PDB file of C-alpha atoms in Angstrom:
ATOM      1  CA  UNK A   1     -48.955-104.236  55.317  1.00  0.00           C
ATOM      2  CA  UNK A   2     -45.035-105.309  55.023  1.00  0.00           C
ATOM      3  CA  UNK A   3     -42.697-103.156  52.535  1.00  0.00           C
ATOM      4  CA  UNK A   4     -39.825-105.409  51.439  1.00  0.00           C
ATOM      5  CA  UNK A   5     -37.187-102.964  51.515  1.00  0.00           C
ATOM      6  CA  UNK A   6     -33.604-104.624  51.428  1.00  0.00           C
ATOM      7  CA  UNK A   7     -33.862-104.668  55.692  1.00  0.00           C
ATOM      8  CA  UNK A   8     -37.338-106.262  55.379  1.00  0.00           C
ATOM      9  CA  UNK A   9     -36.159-108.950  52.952  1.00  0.00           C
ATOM     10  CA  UNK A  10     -33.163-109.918  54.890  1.00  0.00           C
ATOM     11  CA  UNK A  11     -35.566-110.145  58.014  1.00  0.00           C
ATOM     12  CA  UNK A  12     -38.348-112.402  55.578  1.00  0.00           C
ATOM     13  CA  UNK A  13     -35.349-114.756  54.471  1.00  0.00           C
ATOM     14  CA  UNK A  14     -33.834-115.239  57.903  1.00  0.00           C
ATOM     15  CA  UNK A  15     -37.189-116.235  58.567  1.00  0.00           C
ATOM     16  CA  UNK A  16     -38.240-118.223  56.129  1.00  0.00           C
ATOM     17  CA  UNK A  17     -35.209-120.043  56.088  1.00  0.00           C
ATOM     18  CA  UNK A  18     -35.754-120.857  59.843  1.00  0.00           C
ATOM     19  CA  UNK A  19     -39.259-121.972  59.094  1.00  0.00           C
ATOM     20  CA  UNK A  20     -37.498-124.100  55.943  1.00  0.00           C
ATOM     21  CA  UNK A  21     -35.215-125.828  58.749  1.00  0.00           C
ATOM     22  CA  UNK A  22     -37.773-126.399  61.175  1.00  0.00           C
ATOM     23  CA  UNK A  23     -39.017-128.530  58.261  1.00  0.00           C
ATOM     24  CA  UNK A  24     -42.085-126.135  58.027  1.00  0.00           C
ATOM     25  CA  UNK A  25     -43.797-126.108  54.230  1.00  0.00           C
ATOM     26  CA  UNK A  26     -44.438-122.619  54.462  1.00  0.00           C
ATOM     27  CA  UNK A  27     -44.272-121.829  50.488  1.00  0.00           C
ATOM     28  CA  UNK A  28     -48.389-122.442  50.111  1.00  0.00           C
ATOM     29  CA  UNK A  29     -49.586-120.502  53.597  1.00  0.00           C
ATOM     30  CA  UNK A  30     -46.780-117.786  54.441  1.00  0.00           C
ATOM     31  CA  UNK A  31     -46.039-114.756  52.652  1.00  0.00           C
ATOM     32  CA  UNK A  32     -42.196-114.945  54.039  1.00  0.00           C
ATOM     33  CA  UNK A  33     -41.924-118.667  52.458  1.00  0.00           C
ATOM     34  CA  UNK A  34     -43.827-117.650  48.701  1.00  0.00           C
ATOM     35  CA  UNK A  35     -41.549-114.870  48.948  1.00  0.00           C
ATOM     36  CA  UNK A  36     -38.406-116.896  49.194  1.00  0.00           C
ATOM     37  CA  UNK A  37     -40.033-119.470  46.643  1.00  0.00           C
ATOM     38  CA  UNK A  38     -40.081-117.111  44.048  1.00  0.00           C
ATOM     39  CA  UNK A  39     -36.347-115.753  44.602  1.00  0.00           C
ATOM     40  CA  UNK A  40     -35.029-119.637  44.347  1.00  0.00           C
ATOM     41  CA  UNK A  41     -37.762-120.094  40.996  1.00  0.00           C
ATOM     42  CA  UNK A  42     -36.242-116.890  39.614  1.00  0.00           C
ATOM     43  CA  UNK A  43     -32.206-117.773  40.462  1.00  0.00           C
ATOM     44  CA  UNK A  44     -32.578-121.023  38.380  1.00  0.00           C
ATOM     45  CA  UNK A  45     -34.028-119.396  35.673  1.00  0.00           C
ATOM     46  CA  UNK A  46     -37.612-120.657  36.269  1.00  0.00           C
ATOM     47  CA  UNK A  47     -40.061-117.565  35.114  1.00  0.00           C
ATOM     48  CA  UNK A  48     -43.449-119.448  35.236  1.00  0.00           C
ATOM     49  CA  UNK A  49     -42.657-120.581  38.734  1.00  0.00           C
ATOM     50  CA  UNK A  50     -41.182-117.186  39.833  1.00  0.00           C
ATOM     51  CA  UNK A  51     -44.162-115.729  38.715  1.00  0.00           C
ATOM     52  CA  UNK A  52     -46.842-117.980  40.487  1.00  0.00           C
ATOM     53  CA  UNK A  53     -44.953-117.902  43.788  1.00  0.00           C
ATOM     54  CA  UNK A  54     -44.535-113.651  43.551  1.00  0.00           C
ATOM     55  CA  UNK A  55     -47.786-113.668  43.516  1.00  0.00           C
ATOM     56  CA  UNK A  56     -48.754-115.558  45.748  1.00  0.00           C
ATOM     57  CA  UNK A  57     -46.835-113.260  47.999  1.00  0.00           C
ATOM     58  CA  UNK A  58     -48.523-110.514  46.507  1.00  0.00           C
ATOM     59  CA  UNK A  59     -51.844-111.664  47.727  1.00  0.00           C
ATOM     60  CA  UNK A  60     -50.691-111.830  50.821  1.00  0.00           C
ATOM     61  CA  UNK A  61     -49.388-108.159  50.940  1.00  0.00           C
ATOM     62  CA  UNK A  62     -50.948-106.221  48.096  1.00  0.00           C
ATOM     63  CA  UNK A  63     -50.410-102.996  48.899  1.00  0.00           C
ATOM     64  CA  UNK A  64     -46.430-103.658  48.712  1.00  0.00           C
ATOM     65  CA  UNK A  65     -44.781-101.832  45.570  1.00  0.00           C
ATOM     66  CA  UNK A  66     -41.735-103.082  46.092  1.00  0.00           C
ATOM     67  CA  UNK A  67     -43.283-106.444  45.393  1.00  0.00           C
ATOM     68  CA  UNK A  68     -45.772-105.361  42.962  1.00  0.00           C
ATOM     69  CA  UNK A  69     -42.961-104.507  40.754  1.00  0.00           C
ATOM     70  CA  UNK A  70     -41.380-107.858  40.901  1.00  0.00           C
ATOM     71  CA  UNK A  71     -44.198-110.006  40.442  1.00  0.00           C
ATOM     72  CA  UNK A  72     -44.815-107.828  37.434  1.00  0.00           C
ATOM     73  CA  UNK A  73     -41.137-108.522  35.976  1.00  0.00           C
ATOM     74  CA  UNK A  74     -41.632-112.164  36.399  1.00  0.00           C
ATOM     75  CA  UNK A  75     -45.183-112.091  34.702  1.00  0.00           C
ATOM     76  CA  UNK A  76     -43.832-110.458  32.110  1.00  0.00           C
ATOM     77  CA  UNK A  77     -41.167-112.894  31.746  1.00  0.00           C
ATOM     78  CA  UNK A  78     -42.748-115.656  32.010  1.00  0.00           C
ATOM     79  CA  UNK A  79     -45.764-114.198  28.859  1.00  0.00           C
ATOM     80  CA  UNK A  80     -48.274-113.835  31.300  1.00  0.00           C
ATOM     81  CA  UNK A  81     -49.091-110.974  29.493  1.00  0.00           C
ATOM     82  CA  UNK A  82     -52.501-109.916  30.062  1.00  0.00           C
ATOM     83  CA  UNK A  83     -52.301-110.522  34.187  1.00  0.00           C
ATOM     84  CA  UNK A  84     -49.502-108.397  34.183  1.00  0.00           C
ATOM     85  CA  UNK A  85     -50.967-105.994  31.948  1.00  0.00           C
ATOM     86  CA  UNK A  86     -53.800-105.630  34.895  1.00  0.00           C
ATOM     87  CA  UNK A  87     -50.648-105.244  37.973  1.00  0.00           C
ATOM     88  CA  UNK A  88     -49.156-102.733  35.704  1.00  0.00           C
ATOM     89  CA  UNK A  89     -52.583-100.719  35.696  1.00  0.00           C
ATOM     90  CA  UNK A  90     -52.531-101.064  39.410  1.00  0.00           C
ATOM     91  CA  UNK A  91     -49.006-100.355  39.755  1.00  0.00           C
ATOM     92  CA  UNK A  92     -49.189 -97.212  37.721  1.00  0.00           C
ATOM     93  CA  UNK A  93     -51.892 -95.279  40.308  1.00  0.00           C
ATOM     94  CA  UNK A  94     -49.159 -95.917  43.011  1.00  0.00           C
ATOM     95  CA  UNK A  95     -46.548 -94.719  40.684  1.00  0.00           C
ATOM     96  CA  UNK A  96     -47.626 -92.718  37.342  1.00  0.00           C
ATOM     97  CA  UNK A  97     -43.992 -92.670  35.683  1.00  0.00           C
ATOM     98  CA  UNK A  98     -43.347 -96.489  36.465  1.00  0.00           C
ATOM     99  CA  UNK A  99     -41.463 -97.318  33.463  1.00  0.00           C
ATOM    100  CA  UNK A 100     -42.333-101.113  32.961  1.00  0.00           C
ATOM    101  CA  UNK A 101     -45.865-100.416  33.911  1.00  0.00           C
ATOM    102  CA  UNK A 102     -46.250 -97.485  31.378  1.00  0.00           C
ATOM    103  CA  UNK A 103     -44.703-100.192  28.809  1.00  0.00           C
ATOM    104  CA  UNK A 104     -47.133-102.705  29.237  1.00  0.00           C
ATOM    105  CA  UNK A 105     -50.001-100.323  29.482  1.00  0.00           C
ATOM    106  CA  UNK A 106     -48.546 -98.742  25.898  1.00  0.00           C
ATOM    107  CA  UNK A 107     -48.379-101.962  23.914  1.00  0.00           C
ATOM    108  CA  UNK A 108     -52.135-102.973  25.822  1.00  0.00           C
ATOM    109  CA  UNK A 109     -53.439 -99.800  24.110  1.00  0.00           C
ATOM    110  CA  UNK A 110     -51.538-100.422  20.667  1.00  0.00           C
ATOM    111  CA  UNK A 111     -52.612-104.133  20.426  1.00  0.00           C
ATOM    112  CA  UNK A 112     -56.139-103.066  21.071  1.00  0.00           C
ATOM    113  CA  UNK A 113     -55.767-100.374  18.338  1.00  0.00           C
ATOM    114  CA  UNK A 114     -56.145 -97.549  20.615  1.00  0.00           C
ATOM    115  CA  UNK A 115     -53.244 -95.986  19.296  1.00  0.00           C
ATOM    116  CA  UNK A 116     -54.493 -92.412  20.709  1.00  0.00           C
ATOM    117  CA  UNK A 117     -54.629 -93.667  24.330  1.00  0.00           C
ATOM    118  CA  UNK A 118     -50.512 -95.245  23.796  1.00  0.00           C
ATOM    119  CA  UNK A 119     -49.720 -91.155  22.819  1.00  0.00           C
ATOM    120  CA  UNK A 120     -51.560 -89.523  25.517  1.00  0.00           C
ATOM    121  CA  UNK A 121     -49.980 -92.111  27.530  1.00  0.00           C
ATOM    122  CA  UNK A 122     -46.503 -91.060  26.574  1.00  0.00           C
ATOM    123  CA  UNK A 123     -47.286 -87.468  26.309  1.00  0.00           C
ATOM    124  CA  UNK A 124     -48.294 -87.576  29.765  1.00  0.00           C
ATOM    125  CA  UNK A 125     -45.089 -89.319  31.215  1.00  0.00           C
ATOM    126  CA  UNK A 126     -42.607 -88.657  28.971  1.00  0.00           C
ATOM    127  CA  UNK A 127     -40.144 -89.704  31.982  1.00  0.00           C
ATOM    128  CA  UNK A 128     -41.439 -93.093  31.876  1.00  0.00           C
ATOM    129  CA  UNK A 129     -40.063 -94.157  28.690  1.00  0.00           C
ATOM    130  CA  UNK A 130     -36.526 -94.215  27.563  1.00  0.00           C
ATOM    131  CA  UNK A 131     -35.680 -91.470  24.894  1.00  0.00           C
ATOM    132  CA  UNK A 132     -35.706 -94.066  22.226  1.00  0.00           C
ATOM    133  CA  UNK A 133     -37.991 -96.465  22.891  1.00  0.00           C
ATOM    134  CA  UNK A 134     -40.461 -93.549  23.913  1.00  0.00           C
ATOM    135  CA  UNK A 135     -40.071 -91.934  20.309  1.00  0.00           C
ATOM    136  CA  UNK A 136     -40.199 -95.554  18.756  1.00  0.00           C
ATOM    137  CA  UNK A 137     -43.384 -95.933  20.833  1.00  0.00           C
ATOM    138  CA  UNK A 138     -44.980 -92.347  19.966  1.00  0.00           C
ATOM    139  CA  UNK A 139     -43.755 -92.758  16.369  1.00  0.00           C
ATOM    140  CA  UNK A 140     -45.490 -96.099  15.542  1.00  0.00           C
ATOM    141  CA  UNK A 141     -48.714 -95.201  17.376  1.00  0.00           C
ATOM    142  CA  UNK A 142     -48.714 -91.838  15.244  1.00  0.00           C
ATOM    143  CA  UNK A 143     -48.214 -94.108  12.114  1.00  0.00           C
ATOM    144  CA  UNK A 144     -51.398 -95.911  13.137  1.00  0.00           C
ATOM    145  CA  UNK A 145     -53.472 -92.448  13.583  1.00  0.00           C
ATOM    146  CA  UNK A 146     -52.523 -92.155   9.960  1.00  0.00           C
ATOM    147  CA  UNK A 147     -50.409 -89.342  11.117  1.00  0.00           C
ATOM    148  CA  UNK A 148     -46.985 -90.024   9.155  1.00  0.00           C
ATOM    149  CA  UNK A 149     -45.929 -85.952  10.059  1.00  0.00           C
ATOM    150  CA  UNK A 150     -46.068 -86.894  13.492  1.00  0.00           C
ATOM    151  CA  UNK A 151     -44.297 -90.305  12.949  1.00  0.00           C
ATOM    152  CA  UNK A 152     -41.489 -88.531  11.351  1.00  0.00           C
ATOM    153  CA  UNK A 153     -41.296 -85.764  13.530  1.00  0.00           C
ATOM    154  CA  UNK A 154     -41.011 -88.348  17.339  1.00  0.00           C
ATOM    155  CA  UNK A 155     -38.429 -90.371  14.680  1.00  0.00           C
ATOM    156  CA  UNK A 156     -36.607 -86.877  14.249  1.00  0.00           C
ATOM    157  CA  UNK A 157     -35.800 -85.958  17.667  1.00  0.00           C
ATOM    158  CA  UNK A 158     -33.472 -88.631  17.875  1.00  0.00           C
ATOM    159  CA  UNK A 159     -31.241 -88.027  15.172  1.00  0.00           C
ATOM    160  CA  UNK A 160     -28.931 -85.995  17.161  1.00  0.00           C
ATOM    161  CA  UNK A 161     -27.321 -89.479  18.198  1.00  0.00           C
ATOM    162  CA  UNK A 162     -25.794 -91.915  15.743  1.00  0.00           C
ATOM    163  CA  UNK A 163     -27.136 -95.275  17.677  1.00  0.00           C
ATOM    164  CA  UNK A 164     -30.177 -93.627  17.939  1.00  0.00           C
ATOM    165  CA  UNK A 165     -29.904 -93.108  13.699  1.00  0.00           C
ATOM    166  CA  UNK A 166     -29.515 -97.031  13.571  1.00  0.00           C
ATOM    167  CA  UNK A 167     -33.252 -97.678  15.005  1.00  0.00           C
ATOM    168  CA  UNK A 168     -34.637 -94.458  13.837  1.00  0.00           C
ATOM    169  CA  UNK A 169     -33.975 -95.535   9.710  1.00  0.00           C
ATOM    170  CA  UNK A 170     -34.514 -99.006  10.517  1.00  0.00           C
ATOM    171  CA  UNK A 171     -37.713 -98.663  11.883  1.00  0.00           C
ATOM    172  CA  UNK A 172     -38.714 -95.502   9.077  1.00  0.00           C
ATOM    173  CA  UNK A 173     -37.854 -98.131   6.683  1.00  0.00           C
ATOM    174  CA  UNK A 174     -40.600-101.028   8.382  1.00  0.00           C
ATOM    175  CA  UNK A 175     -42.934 -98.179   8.484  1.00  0.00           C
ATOM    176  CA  UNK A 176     -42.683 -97.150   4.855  1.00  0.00           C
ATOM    177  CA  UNK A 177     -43.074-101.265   3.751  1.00  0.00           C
ATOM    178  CA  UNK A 178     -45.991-101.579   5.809  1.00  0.00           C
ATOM    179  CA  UNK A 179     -47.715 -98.716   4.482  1.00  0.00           C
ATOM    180  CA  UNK A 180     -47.116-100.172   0.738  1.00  0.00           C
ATOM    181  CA  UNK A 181     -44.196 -97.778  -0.031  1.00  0.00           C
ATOM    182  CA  UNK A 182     -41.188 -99.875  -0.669  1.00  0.00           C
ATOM    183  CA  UNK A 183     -39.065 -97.482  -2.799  1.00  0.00           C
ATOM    184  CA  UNK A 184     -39.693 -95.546   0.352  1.00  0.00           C
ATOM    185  CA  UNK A 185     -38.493 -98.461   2.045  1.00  0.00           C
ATOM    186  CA  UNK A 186     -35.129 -99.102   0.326  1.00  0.00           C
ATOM    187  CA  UNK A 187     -34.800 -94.992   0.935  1.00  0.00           C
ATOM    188  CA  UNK A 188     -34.794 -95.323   4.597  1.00  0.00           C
ATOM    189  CA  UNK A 189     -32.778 -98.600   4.841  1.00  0.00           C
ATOM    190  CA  UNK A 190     -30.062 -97.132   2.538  1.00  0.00           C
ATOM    191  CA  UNK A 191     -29.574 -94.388   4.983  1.00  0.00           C
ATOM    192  CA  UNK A 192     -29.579 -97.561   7.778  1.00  0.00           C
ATOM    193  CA  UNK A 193     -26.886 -98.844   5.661  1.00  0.00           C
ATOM    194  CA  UNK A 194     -24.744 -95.808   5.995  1.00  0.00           C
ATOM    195  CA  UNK A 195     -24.474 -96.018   9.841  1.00  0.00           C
ATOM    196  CA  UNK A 196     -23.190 -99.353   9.624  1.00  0.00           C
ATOM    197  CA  UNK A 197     -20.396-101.616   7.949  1.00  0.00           C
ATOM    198  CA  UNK A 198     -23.091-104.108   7.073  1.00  0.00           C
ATOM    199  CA  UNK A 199     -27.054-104.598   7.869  1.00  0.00           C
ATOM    200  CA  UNK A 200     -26.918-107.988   9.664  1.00  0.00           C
ATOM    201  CA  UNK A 201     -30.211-109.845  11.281  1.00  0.00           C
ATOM    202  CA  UNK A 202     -33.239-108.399  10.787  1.00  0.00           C
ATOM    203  CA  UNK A 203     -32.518-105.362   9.883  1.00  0.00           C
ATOM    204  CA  UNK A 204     -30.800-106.785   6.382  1.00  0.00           C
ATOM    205  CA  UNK A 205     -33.950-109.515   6.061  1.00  0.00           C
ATOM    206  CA  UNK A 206     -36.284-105.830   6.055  1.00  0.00           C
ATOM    207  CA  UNK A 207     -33.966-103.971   3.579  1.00  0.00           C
ATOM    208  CA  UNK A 208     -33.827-107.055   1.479  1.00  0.00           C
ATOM    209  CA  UNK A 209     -37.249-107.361   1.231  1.00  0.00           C
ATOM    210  CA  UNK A 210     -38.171-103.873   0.214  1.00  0.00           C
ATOM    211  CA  UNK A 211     -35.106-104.268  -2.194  1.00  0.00           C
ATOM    212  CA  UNK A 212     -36.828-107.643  -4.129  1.00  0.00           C
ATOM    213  CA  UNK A 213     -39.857-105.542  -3.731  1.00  0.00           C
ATOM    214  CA  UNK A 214     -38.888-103.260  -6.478  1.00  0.00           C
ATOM    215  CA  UNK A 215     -36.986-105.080  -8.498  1.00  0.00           C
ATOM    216  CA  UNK A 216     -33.677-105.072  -7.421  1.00  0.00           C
ATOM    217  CA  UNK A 217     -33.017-108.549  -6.472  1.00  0.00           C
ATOM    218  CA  UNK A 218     -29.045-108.332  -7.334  1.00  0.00           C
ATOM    219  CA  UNK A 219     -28.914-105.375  -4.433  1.00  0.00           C
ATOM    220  CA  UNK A 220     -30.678-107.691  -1.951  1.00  0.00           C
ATOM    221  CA  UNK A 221     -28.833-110.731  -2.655  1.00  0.00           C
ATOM    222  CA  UNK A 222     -25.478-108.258  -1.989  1.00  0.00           C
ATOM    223  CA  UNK A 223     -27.409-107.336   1.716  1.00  0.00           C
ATOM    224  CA  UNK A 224     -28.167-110.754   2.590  1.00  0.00           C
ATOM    225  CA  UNK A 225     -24.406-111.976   1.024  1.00  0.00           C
ATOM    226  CA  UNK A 226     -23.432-109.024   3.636  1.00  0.00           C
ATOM    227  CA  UNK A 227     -25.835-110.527   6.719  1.00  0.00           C
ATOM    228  CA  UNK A 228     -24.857-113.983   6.070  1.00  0.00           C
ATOM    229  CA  UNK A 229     -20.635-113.637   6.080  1.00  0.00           C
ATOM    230  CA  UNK A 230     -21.949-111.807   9.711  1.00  0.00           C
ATOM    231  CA  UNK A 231     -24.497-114.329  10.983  1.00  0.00           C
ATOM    232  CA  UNK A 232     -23.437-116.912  13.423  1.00  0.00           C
ATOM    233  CA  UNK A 233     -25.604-119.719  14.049  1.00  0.00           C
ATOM    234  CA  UNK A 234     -28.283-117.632  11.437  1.00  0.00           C
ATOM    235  CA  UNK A 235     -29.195-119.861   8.720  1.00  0.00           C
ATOM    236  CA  UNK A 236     -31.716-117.434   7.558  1.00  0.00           C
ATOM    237  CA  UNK A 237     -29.832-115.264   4.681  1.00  0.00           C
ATOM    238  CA  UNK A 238     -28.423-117.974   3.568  1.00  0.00           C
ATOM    239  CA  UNK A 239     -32.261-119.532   3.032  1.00  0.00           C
ATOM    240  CA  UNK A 240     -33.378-116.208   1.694  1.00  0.00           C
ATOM    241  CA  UNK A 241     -30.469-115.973  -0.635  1.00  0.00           C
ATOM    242  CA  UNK A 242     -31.356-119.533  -1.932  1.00  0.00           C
ATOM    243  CA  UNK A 243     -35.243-117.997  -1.737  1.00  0.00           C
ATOM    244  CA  UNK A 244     -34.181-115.064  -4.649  1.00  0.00           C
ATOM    245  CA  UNK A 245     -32.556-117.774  -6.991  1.00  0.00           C
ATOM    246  CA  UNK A 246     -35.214-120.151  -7.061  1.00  0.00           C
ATOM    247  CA  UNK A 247     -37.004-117.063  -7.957  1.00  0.00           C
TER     248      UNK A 247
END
């Protein structure tokens, strides 16, 4: 079984490149040549190809992490979603607190509406998550227990930091619309609103919407006026400006 650390992949270049000048096709048979495959698919942007040829090389050596991880980035990358949903689940009894891994293996659970398996997933590897996508995680699969306490409380943790505010309201705010509370809504994106100069993207599409939601269309076309003297190359406030007076 070969680990590619940096020593090994220097040695699998030098000889795949020799193989390469010898005119050998070694991309198909070798693990050396899918390995070097994928790095040239991957340096010219090409995830579906980067993808196929990492694994490919992982088939060859399956046991190597080092290479498990990469062939999962690429599948990833490249939306083959549910193969690299089943790497990640081999991946993670190698290495528990893999972070991408634990990622995939979170949204798997919330997709399938297992939203009990994504916390115990998190609560068991913390580590594995970064602080706020973790609590964004925790928070949104505690929304779908019907637990909004516990929703609150992961969003809570983070408001010790400002950027961490931004997300925090922003996503409080989707939360509250989804559940059918816009006035709830426009509560947590107002508090959004005071972090920043100006909601721009998405986050001023959401606050607009909760805004026309309960009546205050003149407050929502101000947002979106706000998003759009922002947005470069975004025609969309400017269409959901036009949206409000057309009624």
């Amino acid at each position: 079984m070969m680990h590619l650390n940096r020593f090994g992949r220097r040695l699998v270049l030098g000889a795949a490149l020799g193989a390469m000048a010898a005119g050998g096709s070694i991309a198909q048979s070798s693990l050396s040549g899918a390995y070097l495959a994928g790095l040239q698919a991957a340096k010219r942007g090409d995830m579906e190809m980067a993808a196929e040829y990492f694994s490919r090389a992982l088939d060859r050596d399956p046991g190597d992490l080092a290479l498990m991880e990469q062939t999962l980035v690429y599948l990833a990358a490249s939306g083959r979603i549910e193969t690299a949903i089943e790497l990640a689940e081999r991946l993670s009894v190698f290495d528990a607190k893999h972070r991408m891994a634990n990622l995939l293996l979170v949204a798997a659970d919330m997709k399938r509406g297992d939203n009990a398996a994504a916390r115990a997933r998190i609560a068991a590897a913390p580590e594995a998550f970064h602080p706020l996508v973790g609590a964004l995680l925790d928070g949104w699969s505690a929304e779908g227990e019907g637990d909004e306490d516990a929703a609150a409380a992961a969003f809570a943790a983070l408001d010790g930091r400002a950027i961490f505010r931004v997300f925090t309201a922003y996503h409080t705010g989707l939360m509250r619309h989804a559940a059918g509370d816009p006035a709830g809504a426009v509560e947590a994106f107002a508090k959004l609103a005071e972090e920043l100069t100006a909601p721009s993207g998405r986050m001023a599409r959401a606050y607009a919407a909760a805004l026309i939601d309960v009546g205050k269309l003149d407050e929502a076309r101000e947002v979106l006026e706000g998003a759009a003297a922002l947005a470069v190359g975004d025609p969309t406030p400017d269409a959901d400006i036009e949206a409000i007076e057309a009624g």
